[in-house]
Tab-separated table of C-alpha atoms and ligand atoms in Angstrom:
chain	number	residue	atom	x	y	z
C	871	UNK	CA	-4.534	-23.215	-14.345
C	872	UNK	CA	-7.418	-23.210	-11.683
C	873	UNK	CA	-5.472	-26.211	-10.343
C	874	UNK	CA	-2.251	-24.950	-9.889
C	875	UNK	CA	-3.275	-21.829	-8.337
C	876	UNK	CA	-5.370	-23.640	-5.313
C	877	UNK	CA	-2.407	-27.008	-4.672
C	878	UNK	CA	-0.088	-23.647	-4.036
C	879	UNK	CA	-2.335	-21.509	-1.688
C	880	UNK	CA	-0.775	-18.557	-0.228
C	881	UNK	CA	0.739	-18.101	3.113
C	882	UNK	CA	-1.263	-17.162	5.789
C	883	UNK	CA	-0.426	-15.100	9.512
C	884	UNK	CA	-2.660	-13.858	11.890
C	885	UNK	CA	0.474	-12.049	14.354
C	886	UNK	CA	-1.071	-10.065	17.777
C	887	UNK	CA	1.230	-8.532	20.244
C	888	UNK	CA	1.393	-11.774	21.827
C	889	UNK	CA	2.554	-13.252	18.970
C	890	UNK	CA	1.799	-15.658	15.907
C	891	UNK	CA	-1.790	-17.117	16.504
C	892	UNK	CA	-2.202	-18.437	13.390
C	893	UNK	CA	-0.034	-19.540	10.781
C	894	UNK	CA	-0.720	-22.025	7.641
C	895	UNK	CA	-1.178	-21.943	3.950
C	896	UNK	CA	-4.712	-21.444	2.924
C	897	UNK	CA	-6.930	-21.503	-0.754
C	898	UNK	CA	-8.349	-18.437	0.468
C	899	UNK	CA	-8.504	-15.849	3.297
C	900	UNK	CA	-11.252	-13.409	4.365
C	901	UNK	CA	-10.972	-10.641	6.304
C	902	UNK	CA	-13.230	-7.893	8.079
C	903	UNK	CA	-12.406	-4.996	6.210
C	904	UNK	CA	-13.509	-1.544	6.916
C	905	UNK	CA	-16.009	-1.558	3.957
C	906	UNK	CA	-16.803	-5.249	4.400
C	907	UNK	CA	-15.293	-8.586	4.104
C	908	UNK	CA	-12.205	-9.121	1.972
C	909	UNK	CA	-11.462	-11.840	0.306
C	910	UNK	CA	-8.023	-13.088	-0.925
C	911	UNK	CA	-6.959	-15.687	-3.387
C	912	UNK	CA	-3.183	-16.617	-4.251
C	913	UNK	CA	-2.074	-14.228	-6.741
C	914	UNK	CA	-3.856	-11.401	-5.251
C	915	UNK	CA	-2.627	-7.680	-6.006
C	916	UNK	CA	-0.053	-6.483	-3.277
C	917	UNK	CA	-2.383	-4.771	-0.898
C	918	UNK	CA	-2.621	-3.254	2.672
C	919	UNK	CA	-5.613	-2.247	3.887
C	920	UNK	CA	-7.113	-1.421	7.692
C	921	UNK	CA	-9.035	-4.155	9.212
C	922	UNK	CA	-12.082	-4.060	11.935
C	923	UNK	CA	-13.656	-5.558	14.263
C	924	UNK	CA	-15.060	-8.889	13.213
C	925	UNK	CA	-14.156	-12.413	11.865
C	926	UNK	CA	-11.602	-13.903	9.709
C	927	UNK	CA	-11.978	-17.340	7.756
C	928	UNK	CA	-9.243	-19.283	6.737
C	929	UNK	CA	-9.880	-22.172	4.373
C	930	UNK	CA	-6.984	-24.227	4.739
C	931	UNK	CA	-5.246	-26.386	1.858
C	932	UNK	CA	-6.602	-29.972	2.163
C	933	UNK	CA	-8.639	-29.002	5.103
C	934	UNK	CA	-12.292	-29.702	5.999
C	935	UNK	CA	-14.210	-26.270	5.156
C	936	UNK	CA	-13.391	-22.980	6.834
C	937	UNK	CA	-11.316	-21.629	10.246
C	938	UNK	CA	-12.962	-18.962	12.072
C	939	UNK	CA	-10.985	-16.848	14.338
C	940	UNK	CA	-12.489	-13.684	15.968
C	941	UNK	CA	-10.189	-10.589	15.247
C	942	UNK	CA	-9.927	-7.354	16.946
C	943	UNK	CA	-9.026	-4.013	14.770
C	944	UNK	CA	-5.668	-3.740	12.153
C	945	UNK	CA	-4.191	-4.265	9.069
C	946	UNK	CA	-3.690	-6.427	6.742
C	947	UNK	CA	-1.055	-7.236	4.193
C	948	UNK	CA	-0.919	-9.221	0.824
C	949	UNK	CA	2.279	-9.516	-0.761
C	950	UNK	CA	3.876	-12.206	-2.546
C	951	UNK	CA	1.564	-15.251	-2.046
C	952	UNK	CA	1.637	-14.412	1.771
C	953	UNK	CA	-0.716	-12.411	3.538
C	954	UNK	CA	-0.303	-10.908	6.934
C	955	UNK	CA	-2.964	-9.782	9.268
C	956	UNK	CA	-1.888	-7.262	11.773
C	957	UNK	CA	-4.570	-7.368	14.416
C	958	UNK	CA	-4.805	-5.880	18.282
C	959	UNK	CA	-6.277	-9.399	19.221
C	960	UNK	CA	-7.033	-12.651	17.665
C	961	UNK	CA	-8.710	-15.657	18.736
C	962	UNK	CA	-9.978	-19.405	17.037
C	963	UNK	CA	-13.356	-20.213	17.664
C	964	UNK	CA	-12.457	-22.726	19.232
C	965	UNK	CA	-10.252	-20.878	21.888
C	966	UNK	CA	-12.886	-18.181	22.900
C	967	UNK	CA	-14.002	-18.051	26.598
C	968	UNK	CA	-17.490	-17.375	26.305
C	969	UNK	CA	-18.556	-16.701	29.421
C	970	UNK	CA	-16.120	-13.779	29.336
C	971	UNK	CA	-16.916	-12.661	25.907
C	972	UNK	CA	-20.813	-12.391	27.733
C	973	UNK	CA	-19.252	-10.899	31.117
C	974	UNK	CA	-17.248	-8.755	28.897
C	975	UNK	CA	-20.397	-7.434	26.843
C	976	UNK	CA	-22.711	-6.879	29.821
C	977	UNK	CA	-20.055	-4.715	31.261
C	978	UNK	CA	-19.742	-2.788	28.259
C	979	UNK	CA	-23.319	-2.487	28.730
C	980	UNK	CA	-23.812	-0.831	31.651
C	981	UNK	CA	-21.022	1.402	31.089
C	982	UNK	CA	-23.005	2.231	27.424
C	983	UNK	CA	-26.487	3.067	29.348
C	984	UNK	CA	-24.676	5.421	31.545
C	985	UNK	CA	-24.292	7.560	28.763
C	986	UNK	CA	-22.891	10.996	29.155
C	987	UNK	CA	-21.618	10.825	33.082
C	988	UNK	CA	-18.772	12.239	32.870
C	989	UNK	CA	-16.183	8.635	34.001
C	990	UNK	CA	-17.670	6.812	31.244
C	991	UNK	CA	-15.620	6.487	28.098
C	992	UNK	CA	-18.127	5.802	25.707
C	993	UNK	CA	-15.902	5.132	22.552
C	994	UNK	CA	-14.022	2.329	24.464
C	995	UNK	CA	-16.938	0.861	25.593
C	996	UNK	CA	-18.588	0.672	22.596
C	997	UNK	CA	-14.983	-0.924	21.402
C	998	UNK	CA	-15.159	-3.227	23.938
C	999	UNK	CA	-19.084	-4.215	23.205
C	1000	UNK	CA	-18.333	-4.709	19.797
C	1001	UNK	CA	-15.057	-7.146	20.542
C	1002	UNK	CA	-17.453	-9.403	23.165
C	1003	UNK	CA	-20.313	-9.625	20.808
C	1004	UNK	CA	-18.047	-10.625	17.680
C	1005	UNK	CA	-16.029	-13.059	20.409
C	1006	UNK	CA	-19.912	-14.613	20.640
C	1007	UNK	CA	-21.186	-14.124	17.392
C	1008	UNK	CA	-17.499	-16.586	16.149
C	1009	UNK	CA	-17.338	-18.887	19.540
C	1010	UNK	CA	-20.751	-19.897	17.694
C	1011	UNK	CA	-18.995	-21.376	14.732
C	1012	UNK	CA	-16.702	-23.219	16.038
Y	1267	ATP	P1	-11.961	-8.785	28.856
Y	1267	ATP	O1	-12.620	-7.592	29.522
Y	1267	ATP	O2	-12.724	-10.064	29.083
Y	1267	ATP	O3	-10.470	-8.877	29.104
Y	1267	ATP	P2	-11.380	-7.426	26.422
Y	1267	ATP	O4	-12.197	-7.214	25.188
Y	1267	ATP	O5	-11.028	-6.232	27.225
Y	1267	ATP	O6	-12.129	-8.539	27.291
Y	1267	ATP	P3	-8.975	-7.708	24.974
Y	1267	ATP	O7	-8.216	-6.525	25.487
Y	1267	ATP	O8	-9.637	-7.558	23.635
Y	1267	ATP	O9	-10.050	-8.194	26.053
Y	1267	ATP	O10	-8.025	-8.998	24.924
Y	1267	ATP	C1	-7.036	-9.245	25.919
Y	1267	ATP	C2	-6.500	-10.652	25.709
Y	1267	ATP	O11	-7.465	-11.608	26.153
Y	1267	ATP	C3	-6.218	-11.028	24.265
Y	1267	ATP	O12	-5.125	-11.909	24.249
Y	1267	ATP	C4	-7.465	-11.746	23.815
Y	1267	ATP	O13	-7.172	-12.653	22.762
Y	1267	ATP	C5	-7.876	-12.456	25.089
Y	1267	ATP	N1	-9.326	-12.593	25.221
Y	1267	ATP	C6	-10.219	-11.623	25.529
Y	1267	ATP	N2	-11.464	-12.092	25.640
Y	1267	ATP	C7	-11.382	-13.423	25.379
Y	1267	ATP	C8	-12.330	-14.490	25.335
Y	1267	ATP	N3	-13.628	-14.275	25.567
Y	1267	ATP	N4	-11.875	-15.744	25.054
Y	1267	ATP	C9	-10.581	-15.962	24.816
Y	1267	ATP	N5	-9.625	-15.015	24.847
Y	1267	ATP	C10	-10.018	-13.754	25.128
């Protein structure tokens, strides 16, 4: 039973607005979810759920151990074997810049120590420090 359930995997999509960034069929899926990491196995219960900041981890069929890809906020869907995460921005490990992941989160920095001058959006800094320091935190798995 075990058996059958893995050789089948369930679909897996990681769509952005720029489009499909990752697409394969996987044992198992985990996903940054808003109380912690999700993780999906075929045959899952038809969910959607918000996602966060953070990293996904796809292990693929056949494939040598785990995918990371760094994820920006969304949703994500299971439904029929397939599973669809919905995310603002999604990179693989492998793909991330790092220097401007570290540009990125110095920036954010200063803009976060200049707390409470009144051009400083704090809530999308702090957005943007927490999408550089995941981009790190993943380009480190790779
Ligand atoms: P930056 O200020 O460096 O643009 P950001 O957090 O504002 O960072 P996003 O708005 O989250 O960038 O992403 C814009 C696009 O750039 C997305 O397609 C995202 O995948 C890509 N991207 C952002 N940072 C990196 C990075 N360090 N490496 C690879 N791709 C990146």
């Amino acid at each position: 039973m075990e058996e059958t359930r893995t050789s089948i995997g369930l679909k897996c999509e990681i769509v952005t607005p720029e489009g499909l960034i990752y697409d394969g069929r996987a044992e198992m899926v985990v996903v940054p979810g808003e109380m912690g990491e999700l993780g999906v196995l075929p045959r899952h219960a038809p969910l959607v759920s918000r996602t966060v900041v953070g990293e996904a981890r796809v292990r693929e069929i056949d494939g040598k151990g785990w995918n990371h890809l760094a994820v920006g906020s969304g949703y994500v869907k299971m439904q029929f074997d397939r599973l669809l995460l919905l995310v603002n921005t999604a990179e693989q490990a492998t793909d991330i810049d790092t220097a401007r992941a570290q540009a990125a989160l110095e920036r954010a920095e200063q803009h976060l120590a200049r707390s409470g001058e009144p051009d400083v959006d704090m809530h999308r800094a702090e957005q943007s420090r927490q999408r550089a320091a995941n981009r790190l935190k993943v380009a480190g798995k790779a």
